[in-house]
mmCIF file of C-alpha atoms and ligand atoms in Angstrom:
data_model
loop_
_atom_site.group_PDB
_atom_site.id
_atom_site.type_symbol
_atom_site.label_atom_id
_atom_site.label_comp_id
_atom_site.label_asym_id
_atom_site.label_seq_id
_atom_site.Cartn_x
_atom_site.Cartn_y
_atom_site.Cartn_z
ATOM 1 C CA UNK E 1 170.027 112.789 184.334
ATOM 2 C CA UNK E 2 169.346 116.221 182.951
ATOM 3 C CA UNK E 3 167.925 119.237 184.779
ATOM 4 C CA UNK E 4 164.496 118.619 183.260
ATOM 5 C CA UNK E 5 164.271 115.187 184.873
ATOM 6 C CA UNK E 6 165.445 116.634 188.207
ATOM 7 C CA UNK E 7 162.717 119.254 187.980
ATOM 8 C CA UNK E 8 160.175 116.547 187.139
ATOM 9 C CA UNK E 9 161.162 114.501 190.192
ATOM 10 C CA UNK E 10 161.030 117.620 192.353
ATOM 11 C CA UNK E 11 157.548 118.330 191.023
ATOM 12 C CA UNK E 12 156.348 114.913 192.260
ATOM 13 C CA UNK E 13 158.211 115.111 195.570
ATOM 14 C CA UNK E 14 156.782 118.540 196.310
ATOM 15 C CA UNK E 15 153.290 117.328 195.554
ATOM 16 C CA UNK E 16 153.924 114.280 197.751
ATOM 17 C CA UNK E 17 151.722 111.980 195.668
ATOM 18 C CA UNK E 18 153.537 108.897 194.349
ATOM 19 C CA UNK E 19 150.532 106.715 193.575
ATOM 20 C CA UNK E 20 149.042 106.699 190.060
ATOM 21 C CA UNK E 21 145.495 107.349 191.225
ATOM 22 C CA UNK E 22 146.396 110.396 193.294
ATOM 23 C CA UNK E 23 148.814 111.931 190.840
ATOM 24 C CA UNK E 24 148.747 112.997 187.201
ATOM 25 C CA UNK E 25 152.159 111.900 185.847
ATOM 26 C CA UNK E 26 151.273 108.277 185.025
ATOM 27 C CA UNK E 27 148.045 109.210 183.274
ATOM 28 C CA UNK E 28 149.818 111.922 181.273
ATOM 29 C CA UNK E 29 152.624 109.522 180.404
ATOM 30 C CA UNK E 30 150.037 107.040 179.093
ATOM 31 C CA UNK E 31 148.341 109.712 176.993
ATOM 32 C CA UNK E 32 151.642 110.999 175.629
ATOM 33 C CA UNK E 33 152.993 107.546 174.809
ATOM 34 C CA UNK E 34 149.756 106.536 173.065
ATOM 35 C CA UNK E 35 149.882 109.768 171.008
ATOM 36 C CA UNK E 36 153.546 109.247 170.115
ATOM 37 C CA UNK E 37 152.955 105.656 168.995
ATOM 38 C CA UNK E 38 149.698 106.550 167.227
ATOM 39 C CA UNK E 39 147.320 104.255 169.112
ATOM 40 C CA UNK E 40 144.144 104.790 171.088
ATOM 41 C CA UNK E 41 145.392 103.723 174.516
ATOM 42 C CA UNK E 42 148.439 102.897 176.604
ATOM 43 C CA UNK E 43 148.784 101.304 180.030
ATOM 44 C CA UNK E 44 151.981 102.076 181.946
ATOM 45 C CA UNK E 45 153.480 99.156 183.848
ATOM 46 C CA UNK E 46 156.586 98.320 185.861
ATOM 47 C CA UNK E 47 158.722 96.682 183.140
ATOM 48 C CA UNK E 48 158.833 95.273 179.630
ATOM 49 C CA UNK E 49 158.234 91.789 181.000
ATOM 50 C CA UNK E 50 155.173 93.083 182.871
ATOM 51 C CA UNK E 51 154.009 94.711 179.631
ATOM 52 C CA UNK E 52 154.285 91.435 177.685
ATOM 53 C CA UNK E 53 152.444 89.481 180.399
ATOM 54 C CA UNK E 54 149.754 92.161 180.638
ATOM 55 C CA UNK E 55 149.220 92.169 176.858
ATOM 56 C CA UNK E 56 148.990 88.371 176.718
ATOM 57 C CA UNK E 57 146.427 88.409 179.540
ATOM 58 C CA UNK E 58 144.513 91.200 177.812
ATOM 59 C CA UNK E 59 144.256 89.073 174.669
ATOM 60 C CA UNK E 60 143.159 86.064 176.707
ATOM 61 C CA UNK E 61 146.195 83.898 175.938
ATOM 62 C CA UNK E 62 146.614 80.980 178.346
ATOM 63 C CA UNK E 63 146.684 77.181 178.700
ATOM 64 C CA UNK E 64 145.832 75.415 175.440
ATOM 65 C CA UNK E 65 147.575 78.122 173.374
ATOM 66 C CA UNK E 66 150.946 78.077 171.682
ATOM 67 C CA UNK E 67 152.749 81.323 170.926
ATOM 68 C CA UNK E 68 155.481 81.745 168.301
ATOM 69 C CA UNK E 69 158.597 83.525 169.552
ATOM 70 C CA UNK E 70 161.828 84.107 167.623
ATOM 71 C CA UNK E 71 164.976 82.181 168.580
ATOM 72 C CA UNK E 72 166.803 85.492 168.948
ATOM 73 C CA UNK E 73 165.222 87.702 171.619
ATOM 74 C CA UNK E 74 165.681 88.319 175.308
ATOM 75 C CA UNK E 75 164.411 85.327 177.334
ATOM 76 C CA UNK E 76 161.715 87.590 178.821
ATOM 77 C CA UNK E 77 159.675 87.273 175.605
ATOM 78 C CA UNK E 78 159.376 83.503 176.028
ATOM 79 C CA UNK E 79 159.058 83.651 179.832
ATOM 80 C CA UNK E 80 156.053 85.956 179.498
ATOM 81 C CA UNK E 81 154.331 83.217 177.493
ATOM 82 C CA UNK E 82 155.010 80.610 180.196
ATOM 83 C CA UNK E 83 153.854 83.085 182.867
ATOM 84 C CA UNK E 84 150.330 83.051 181.424
ATOM 85 C CA UNK E 85 150.334 79.252 181.125
ATOM 86 C CA UNK E 86 150.825 79.051 177.348
ATOM 87 C CA UNK E 87 153.625 77.324 175.426
ATOM 88 C CA UNK E 88 156.348 79.221 173.538
ATOM 89 C CA UNK E 89 157.317 77.717 170.173
ATOM 90 C CA UNK E 90 160.737 78.677 168.883
ATOM 91 C CA UNK E 91 160.817 80.158 165.399
ATOM 92 C CA UNK E 92 163.787 80.876 163.118
ATOM 93 C CA UNK E 93 165.058 84.377 162.413
ATOM 94 C CA UNK E 94 166.128 85.361 158.909
ATOM 95 C CA UNK E 95 169.225 87.335 157.940
ATOM 96 C CA UNK E 96 167.680 90.546 159.365
ATOM 97 C CA UNK E 97 167.858 88.763 162.758
ATOM 98 C CA UNK E 98 164.095 89.172 163.158
ATOM 99 C CA UNK E 99 161.446 86.451 162.992
ATOM 100 C CA UNK E 100 161.397 84.593 159.680
ATOM 101 C CA UNK E 101 157.913 84.788 158.107
ATOM 102 C CA UNK E 102 158.550 81.595 156.123
ATOM 103 C CA UNK E 103 159.400 79.535 159.186
ATOM 104 C CA UNK E 104 156.575 81.214 161.047
ATOM 105 C CA UNK E 105 154.153 79.739 158.527
ATOM 106 C CA UNK E 106 155.624 76.270 159.079
ATOM 107 C CA UNK E 107 155.406 76.519 162.868
ATOM 108 C CA UNK E 108 151.733 77.449 162.972
ATOM 109 C CA UNK E 109 149.492 74.614 164.128
ATOM 110 C CA UNK E 110 145.955 74.420 165.431
ATOM 111 C CA UNK E 111 146.906 75.625 168.930
ATOM 112 C CA UNK E 112 148.790 78.705 167.713
ATOM 113 C CA UNK E 113 146.954 81.708 169.124
ATOM 114 C CA UNK E 114 149.542 84.461 168.936
ATOM 115 C CA UNK E 115 152.852 85.421 167.419
ATOM 116 C CA UNK E 116 155.352 87.765 169.043
ATOM 117 C CA UNK E 117 157.522 89.508 166.447
ATOM 118 C CA UNK E 118 160.443 91.105 168.278
ATOM 119 C CA UNK E 119 161.984 94.228 166.756
ATOM 120 C CA UNK E 120 165.439 93.263 167.964
ATOM 121 C CA UNK E 121 168.129 95.906 168.365
ATOM 122 C CA UNK E 122 165.786 98.520 166.917
ATOM 123 C CA UNK E 123 165.346 96.603 163.648
ATOM 124 C CA UNK E 124 161.741 96.352 162.441
ATOM 125 C CA UNK E 125 160.355 92.906 161.642
ATOM 126 C CA UNK E 126 158.805 92.157 158.280
ATOM 127 C CA UNK E 127 155.372 93.225 159.479
ATOM 128 C CA UNK E 128 153.738 93.021 156.064
ATOM 129 C CA UNK E 129 154.515 89.321 155.702
ATOM 130 C CA UNK E 130 153.763 88.628 159.367
ATOM 131 C CA UNK E 131 150.378 90.339 159.175
ATOM 132 C CA UNK E 132 149.494 88.474 156.008
ATOM 133 C CA UNK E 133 150.165 85.089 157.606
ATOM 134 C CA UNK E 134 148.505 86.051 160.910
ATOM 135 C CA UNK E 135 145.404 87.317 159.141
ATOM 136 C CA UNK E 136 145.068 84.202 156.998
ATOM 137 C CA UNK E 137 145.361 81.986 160.072
ATOM 138 C CA UNK E 138 143.403 84.208 162.465
ATOM 139 C CA UNK E 139 146.333 84.624 164.865
ATOM 140 C CA UNK E 140 146.919 87.587 167.161
ATOM 141 C CA UNK E 141 150.083 89.701 166.931
ATOM 142 C CA UNK E 142 151.847 91.123 169.966
ATOM 143 C CA UNK E 143 154.793 93.301 168.943
ATOM 144 C CA UNK E 144 157.702 93.153 171.384
ATOM 145 C CA UNK E 145 159.174 96.636 170.981
ATOM 146 C CA UNK E 146 161.280 96.506 174.136
ATOM 147 C CA UNK E 147 164.439 97.143 172.080
ATOM 148 C CA UNK E 148 162.852 99.424 169.506
ATOM 149 C CA UNK E 149 161.337 102.464 171.200
ATOM 150 C CA UNK E 150 160.016 104.890 168.593
ATOM 151 C CA UNK E 151 161.009 102.830 165.551
ATOM 152 C CA UNK E 152 158.593 102.421 162.666
ATOM 153 C CA UNK E 153 157.581 100.186 159.782
ATOM 154 C CA UNK E 154 155.845 101.597 156.709
ATOM 155 C CA UNK E 155 155.586 104.961 158.505
ATOM 156 C CA UNK E 156 153.668 103.427 161.419
ATOM 157 C CA UNK E 157 155.374 103.322 164.802
ATOM 158 C CA UNK E 158 156.351 99.878 166.022
ATOM 159 C CA UNK E 159 153.728 98.605 168.423
ATOM 160 C CA UNK E 160 150.848 100.121 166.483
ATOM 161 C CA UNK E 161 150.820 97.550 163.674
ATOM 162 C CA UNK E 162 149.835 94.349 165.485
ATOM 163 C CA UNK E 163 146.979 93.867 167.934
ATOM 164 C CA UNK E 164 149.090 95.057 170.861
ATOM 165 C CA UNK E 165 152.585 96.365 171.524
ATOM 166 C CA UNK E 166 154.871 96.089 174.562
ATOM 167 C CA UNK E 167 157.766 98.399 175.547
ATOM 168 C CA UNK E 168 160.488 98.476 178.178
ATOM 169 C CA UNK E 169 161.977 101.618 179.702
ATOM 170 C CA UNK E 170 164.682 99.849 181.679
ATOM 171 C CA UNK E 171 168.120 101.374 182.196
ATOM 172 C CA UNK E 172 169.539 100.002 178.914
ATOM 173 C CA UNK E 173 166.967 101.557 176.605
ATOM 174 C CA UNK E 174 167.494 104.735 174.595
ATOM 175 C CA UNK E 175 164.996 106.493 176.839
ATOM 176 C CA UNK E 176 164.588 105.266 180.387
ATOM 177 C CA UNK E 177 163.233 105.908 183.830
ATOM 178 C CA UNK E 178 165.447 103.168 185.311
ATOM 179 C CA UNK E 179 162.620 100.632 185.083
ATOM 180 C CA UNK E 180 159.239 100.774 183.401
ATOM 181 C CA UNK E 181 157.077 99.466 180.613
ATOM 182 C CA UNK E 182 153.968 100.137 178.568
ATOM 183 C CA UNK E 183 151.281 98.225 176.679
ATOM 184 C CA UNK E 184 149.532 99.824 173.722
ATOM 185 C CA UNK E 185 146.568 98.993 171.546
ATOM 186 C CA UNK E 186 143.851 100.603 169.476
ATOM 187 C CA UNK E 187 141.347 97.885 170.352
ATOM 188 C CA UNK E 188 139.072 98.968 173.194
ATOM 189 C CA UNK E 189 138.589 95.460 174.548
ATOM 190 C CA UNK E 190 142.352 94.850 174.854
ATOM 191 C CA UNK E 191 142.926 98.305 176.326
ATOM 192 C CA UNK E 192 140.355 97.711 179.056
ATOM 193 C CA UNK E 193 141.560 94.186 179.768
ATOM 194 C CA UNK E 194 145.185 95.374 179.932
ATOM 195 C CA UNK E 195 144.069 97.903 182.536
ATOM 196 C CA UNK E 196 142.358 95.174 184.590
ATOM 197 C CA UNK E 197 145.348 92.841 184.252
ATOM 198 C CA UNK E 198 147.855 95.506 185.308
ATOM 199 C CA UNK E 199 145.797 96.421 188.378
ATOM 200 C CA UNK E 200 143.355 93.909 189.782
ATOM 201 C CA UNK E 201 142.152 96.524 192.252
ATOM 202 C CA UNK E 202 141.351 99.157 189.645
ATOM 203 C CA UNK E 203 137.650 98.430 190.070
ATOM 204 C CA UNK E 204 137.727 100.182 193.465
ATOM 205 C CA UNK E 205 138.889 103.458 191.928
ATOM 206 C CA UNK E 206 135.893 105.460 190.729
ATOM 207 C CA UNK E 207 137.608 106.865 187.638
ATOM 208 C CA UNK E 208 138.554 103.419 186.389
ATOM 209 C CA UNK E 209 135.467 101.516 187.395
ATOM 210 C CA UNK E 210 133.598 102.234 184.209
ATOM 211 C CA UNK E 211 134.759 99.322 182.082
ATOM 212 C CA UNK E 212 132.501 97.811 179.470
ATOM 213 C CA UNK E 213 134.382 94.496 179.707
ATOM 214 C CA UNK E 214 133.775 91.976 182.508
ATOM 215 C CA UNK E 215 136.372 92.084 185.313
ATOM 216 C CA UNK E 216 138.760 89.203 185.951
ATOM 217 C CA UNK E 217 141.415 88.668 188.635
ATOM 218 C CA UNK E 218 144.307 90.955 187.754
ATOM 219 C CA UNK E 219 147.525 91.657 189.600
ATOM 220 C CA UNK E 220 149.614 94.727 190.319
ATOM 221 C CA UNK E 221 152.077 96.007 187.744
ATOM 222 C CA UNK E 222 151.212 99.664 188.464
ATOM 223 C CA UNK E 223 153.729 102.310 187.428
ATOM 224 C CA UNK E 224 154.608 105.035 189.945
ATOM 225 C CA UNK E 225 154.570 108.794 189.680
ATOM 226 C CA UNK E 226 158.323 109.408 190.018
ATOM 227 C CA UNK E 227 159.223 106.948 187.251
ATOM 228 C CA UNK E 228 156.443 108.360 185.092
ATOM 229 C CA UNK E 229 157.678 111.924 185.577
ATOM 230 C CA UNK E 230 161.250 110.974 184.565
ATOM 231 C CA UNK E 231 160.114 108.890 181.593
ATOM 232 C CA UNK E 232 157.836 111.685 180.360
ATOM 233 C CA UNK E 233 160.849 113.993 180.115
ATOM 234 C CA UNK E 234 162.940 111.305 178.428
ATOM 235 C CA UNK E 235 160.409 110.491 175.713
ATOM 236 C CA UNK E 236 160.320 114.137 174.662
ATOM 237 C CA UNK E 237 163.884 113.577 173.412
ATOM 238 C CA UNK E 238 163.168 110.269 171.685
ATOM 239 C CA UNK E 239 162.881 111.504 168.098
ATOM 240 C CA UNK E 240 166.041 113.603 168.462
ATOM 241 C CA UNK E 241 167.958 110.595 169.784
ATOM 242 C CA UNK E 242 166.632 108.393 166.960
ATOM 243 C CA UNK E 243 167.619 110.969 164.318
ATOM 244 C CA UNK E 244 171.162 111.240 165.711
ATOM 245 C CA UNK E 245 171.586 107.454 165.843
ATOM 246 C CA UNK E 246 170.184 107.014 162.328
ATOM 247 C CA UNK E 247 172.555 109.647 160.983
ATOM 248 C CA UNK E 248 175.650 108.144 162.599
ATOM 249 C CA UNK E 249 174.574 104.678 161.449
ATOM 250 C CA UNK E 250 174.191 105.967 157.872
ATOM 251 C CA UNK E 251 177.693 107.487 158.044
ATOM 252 C CA UNK E 252 179.120 104.072 158.968
ATOM 253 C CA UNK E 253 177.122 102.294 156.260
ATOM 254 C CA UNK E 254 178.248 104.637 153.511
ATOM 255 C CA UNK E 255 181.792 105.087 154.835
ATOM 256 C CA UNK E 256 182.958 101.548 155.521
ATOM 257 C CA UNK E 257 184.364 99.718 152.507
ATOM 258 C CA UNK E 258 183.631 96.074 153.059
ATOM 259 C CA UNK E 259 185.983 93.597 151.403
ATOM 260 C CA UNK E 260 184.631 90.758 149.235
ATOM 261 C CA UNK E 261 182.847 88.145 151.304
ATOM 262 C CA UNK E 262 181.130 90.635 153.614
ATOM 263 C CA UNK E 263 177.874 92.542 153.267
ATOM 264 C CA UNK E 264 175.742 94.941 155.230
ATOM 265 C CA UNK E 265 172.304 93.600 156.067
ATOM 266 C CA UNK E 266 169.458 96.016 155.485
ATOM 267 C CA UNK E 267 166.584 95.854 157.920
ATOM 268 C CA UNK E 268 162.967 95.387 156.838
ATOM 269 C CA UNK E 269 162.441 99.147 156.938
ATOM 270 C CA UNK E 270 165.640 101.163 156.780
ATOM 271 C CA UNK E 271 163.847 104.456 157.438
ATOM 272 C CA UNK E 272 162.099 103.080 160.489
ATOM 273 C CA UNK E 273 165.189 101.380 161.885
ATOM 274 C CA UNK E 274 166.036 102.912 165.273
ATOM 275 C CA UNK E 275 169.691 103.115 164.219
ATOM 276 C CA UNK E 276 171.115 101.595 167.385
ATOM 277 C CA UNK E 277 173.259 99.148 165.425
ATOM 278 C CA UNK E 278 174.349 97.971 161.988
ATOM 279 C CA UNK E 279 174.856 94.398 160.840
ATOM 280 C CA UNK E 280 177.688 92.991 158.754
ATOM 281 C CA UNK E 281 177.345 89.434 157.555
ATOM 282 C CA UNK E 282 180.364 87.321 156.596
ATOM 283 C CA UNK E 283 180.310 84.294 154.305
ATOM 284 C CA UNK E 284 181.788 82.094 157.012
ATOM 285 C CA UNK E 285 182.280 82.062 160.769
ATOM 286 C CA UNK E 286 186.079 82.501 160.708
ATOM 287 C CA UNK E 287 185.790 85.669 158.646
ATOM 288 C CA UNK E 288 183.102 86.949 161.001
ATOM 289 C CA UNK E 289 185.431 86.367 163.954
ATOM 290 C CA UNK E 290 188.260 88.243 162.224
ATOM 291 C CA UNK E 291 185.982 91.170 161.453
ATOM 292 C CA UNK E 292 184.649 91.149 165.004
ATOM 293 C CA UNK E 293 188.214 91.470 166.354
ATOM 294 C CA UNK E 294 188.974 94.465 164.130
ATOM 295 C CA UNK E 295 185.688 96.309 164.641
ATOM 296 C CA UNK E 296 185.867 95.560 168.362
ATOM 297 C CA UNK E 297 188.946 97.784 168.690
ATOM 298 C CA UNK E 298 186.837 100.825 167.776
ATOM 299 C CA UNK E 299 183.195 100.067 168.536
ATOM 300 C CA UNK E 300 181.122 97.881 170.833
ATOM 301 C CA UNK E 301 180.532 94.802 168.706
ATOM 302 C CA UNK E 302 179.342 91.255 169.127
ATOM 303 C CA UNK E 303 178.472 88.161 167.198
ATOM 304 C CA UNK E 304 174.905 87.698 168.492
ATOM 305 C CA UNK E 305 175.448 83.962 169.050
ATOM 306 C CA UNK E 306 177.413 85.089 172.127
ATOM 307 C CA UNK E 307 174.663 87.254 173.572
ATOM 308 C CA UNK E 308 173.711 84.862 176.368
ATOM 309 C CA UNK E 309 170.037 84.900 177.298
ATOM 310 C CA UNK E 310 169.178 86.577 173.986
ATOM 311 C CA UNK E 311 169.628 83.232 172.206
ATOM 312 C CA UNK E 312 167.130 80.364 172.556
ATOM 313 C CA UNK E 313 169.852 77.777 173.278
ATOM 314 C CA UNK E 314 170.663 79.652 176.517
ATOM 315 C CA UNK E 315 167.062 79.574 177.793
ATOM 316 C CA UNK E 316 167.779 76.679 180.172
ATOM 317 C CA UNK E 317 164.633 77.030 182.279
ATOM 318 C CA UNK E 318 162.415 76.698 179.232
ATOM 319 C CA UNK E 319 164.530 74.149 177.354
ATOM 320 C CA UNK E 320 164.577 71.974 180.516
ATOM 321 C CA UNK E 321 160.826 72.542 181.068
ATOM 322 C CA UNK E 322 161.456 73.198 184.740
ATOM 323 C CA UNK E 323 158.002 74.711 185.194
ATOM 324 C CA UNK E 324 156.697 77.475 187.410
ATOM 325 C CA UNK E 325 156.955 78.480 191.064
ATOM 326 C CA UNK E 326 154.641 75.645 192.154
ATOM 327 C CA UNK E 327 154.473 72.137 190.674
ATOM 328 C CA UNK E 328 150.781 72.589 189.873
ATOM 329 C CA UNK E 329 151.445 75.864 188.070
ATOM 330 C CA UNK E 330 153.478 74.431 185.243
ATOM 331 C CA UNK E 331 152.566 75.233 181.665
ATOM 332 C CA UNK E 332 154.519 72.183 180.456
ATOM 333 C CA UNK E 333 152.348 69.809 182.480
ATOM 334 C CA UNK E 334 149.038 71.595 182.160
ATOM 335 C CA UNK E 335 146.441 69.129 180.782
ATOM 336 C CA UNK E 336 145.310 71.670 178.187
ATOM 337 C CA UNK E 337 148.862 71.912 176.825
ATOM 338 C CA UNK E 338 149.411 68.159 176.549
ATOM 339 C CA UNK E 339 148.856 68.074 172.792
ATOM 340 C CA UNK E 340 151.157 71.010 172.026
ATOM 341 C CA UNK E 341 154.466 69.717 170.692
ATOM 342 C CA UNK E 342 157.482 71.759 171.828
ATOM 343 C CA UNK E 343 160.663 72.030 169.775
ATOM 344 C CA UNK E 344 163.288 72.861 172.401
ATOM 345 C CA UNK E 345 165.642 69.956 171.650
ATOM 346 C CA UNK E 346 165.889 70.716 167.962
ATOM 347 C CA UNK E 347 168.413 73.392 166.984
ATOM 348 C CA UNK E 348 167.230 76.336 164.904
ATOM 349 C CA UNK E 349 169.885 75.844 162.238
ATOM 350 C CA UNK E 350 169.147 78.956 160.207
ATOM 351 C CA UNK E 351 169.140 81.121 163.349
ATOM 352 C CA UNK E 352 172.408 79.609 164.626
ATOM 353 C CA UNK E 353 174.026 80.185 161.251
ATOM 354 C CA UNK E 354 173.052 83.864 161.005
ATOM 355 C CA UNK E 355 173.876 84.583 164.646
ATOM 356 C CA UNK E 356 177.363 83.115 164.167
ATOM 357 C CA UNK E 357 178.169 84.827 160.862
ATOM 358 C CA UNK E 358 176.856 88.267 161.719
ATOM 359 C CA UNK E 359 178.834 91.011 163.426
ATOM 360 C CA UNK E 360 176.487 93.395 165.210
ATOM 361 C CA UNK E 361 178.098 96.814 165.687
ATOM 362 C CA UNK E 362 176.489 99.245 168.121
ATOM 363 C CA UNK E 363 176.130 102.756 166.778
ATOM 364 C CA UNK E 364 177.967 105.098 169.145
ATOM 365 C CA UNK E 365 175.684 107.839 170.452
ATOM 366 C CA UNK E 366 176.923 111.426 170.581
ATOM 367 C CA UNK E 367 179.741 111.049 168.027
ATOM 368 C CA UNK E 368 180.053 113.885 165.543
ATOM 369 C CA UNK E 369 180.774 113.496 161.825
ATOM 370 C CA UNK E 370 184.491 114.234 162.346
ATOM 371 C CA UNK E 371 185.305 111.597 164.909
ATOM 372 C CA UNK E 372 183.036 109.084 163.138
ATOM 373 C CA UNK E 373 184.916 109.793 159.881
ATOM 374 C CA UNK E 374 188.300 109.284 161.563
ATOM 375 C CA UNK E 375 187.303 105.915 162.993
ATOM 376 C CA UNK E 376 185.889 104.857 159.624
ATOM 377 C CA UNK E 377 189.245 105.679 157.962
ATOM 378 C CA UNK E 378 191.114 103.509 160.481
ATOM 379 C CA UNK E 379 188.551 100.682 160.162
ATOM 380 C CA UNK E 380 188.852 100.792 156.356
ATOM 381 C CA UNK E 381 192.654 100.470 156.512
ATOM 382 C CA UNK E 382 192.400 97.520 158.880
ATOM 383 C CA UNK E 383 189.553 95.580 157.252
ATOM 384 C CA UNK E 384 191.188 95.781 153.846
ATOM 385 C CA UNK E 385 193.620 93.171 155.238
ATOM 386 C CA UNK E 386 190.950 90.700 156.492
HETATM 387 C C1 PLP N 401 163.281 92.011 173.479
HETATM 388 C C2 PLP N 401 162.990 92.215 174.951
HETATM 389 N N1 PLP N 401 161.810 91.814 175.438
HETATM 390 C C3 PLP N 401 161.509 91.997 176.743
HETATM 391 C C4 PLP N 401 162.385 92.595 177.619
HETATM 392 C C5 PLP N 401 162.020 92.738 179.054
HETATM 393 O O1 PLP N 401 162.069 94.069 179.501
HETATM 394 P P1 PLP N 401 162.305 94.391 181.045
HETATM 395 O O2 PLP N 401 163.741 94.158 181.359
HETATM 396 O O3 PLP N 401 161.929 95.842 181.181
HETATM 397 O O4 PLP N 401 161.405 93.510 181.810
HETATM 398 C C6 PLP N 401 163.620 93.026 177.151
HETATM 399 C C7 PLP N 401 164.581 93.675 178.061
HETATM 400 O O5 PLP N 401 165.523 94.272 177.751
HETATM 401 C C8 PLP N 401 163.943 92.825 175.771
HETATM 402 O O6 PLP N 401 165.119 93.195 175.283
#
């Protein structure tokens, strides 16, 4: 934590107001995040999962709806769908490791109400193709930007392209307050409903009791003033962090000489890519494993197939349809979901293939050109022998 964050925490402690309605930090954070993303409104919440659930509630998604989710994302994306009583439908990713617009088209059926493109590892989804399909079929888009804070597609920040966007500020994100999340939208109706969903008691607060939309029973995912104060300081650095990551990533991409049989995978918008990683795809799994071993000596790397709960096949609670906290609250047995066919037993072959043959290398943060260059030289000597 830097001095600025310490000062921000001190500011809140001195004031002694930790609650969003008494303080100013949460409201300012919402205004600043909305301005940074380029949308009309933001609602701060407790986590990325809370943000996804809040957005789905805001858009009215529930029993009787199916929601397309990619087979490569953190389980939270799919769990958020079950939390509102809808059914997640697994969808293939393409070689960019983001949702495949072609498979998306195939998976749409009459119950499909929403699609959640996930900008995994800071890599923008193919939003042009996704929007085209969604528009033709009248399907809502919720962008899961939990791993892509500040990234963009076609010069628009991720989260501002679909109907709503969700973010996480947990400890593992490039800017963080330890925990936290946000929902964004430019549609007034979704903004108001997100507010009601995130705080069912907001109607009792005079400044928030002026909604044009009808109230419904919300919950409590309210952010707090200390987290907001820390996160506000962190997001001021976001563009600087992104620029540094993008530069180091570019140095790796131009410096590494890949042998025959390997290729770098460009993302759907190289300029808008957050730069947190680069992808190398091998022609076969054995070669990918060999490359992983070499790169792993110098960088944090992984074949995504081994990333646990980020792969659909490891989502046991959904695959086994174990249901919710109470037998009656079970999206898999809800009468309105009876006609929705799930696809949890069928492997996503294309996804499995790409996740096995790709080596995902994390871009080191804070490396200068000299030490990056040295590591690239060593990597080049070693991979020449793969
Ligand atoms: C793609 C994705 N969606 C959702 C989440 C959930 O965020 P949180 O842990 O803040 O609830 C995460 C968490 O890292 C994530 O990576």
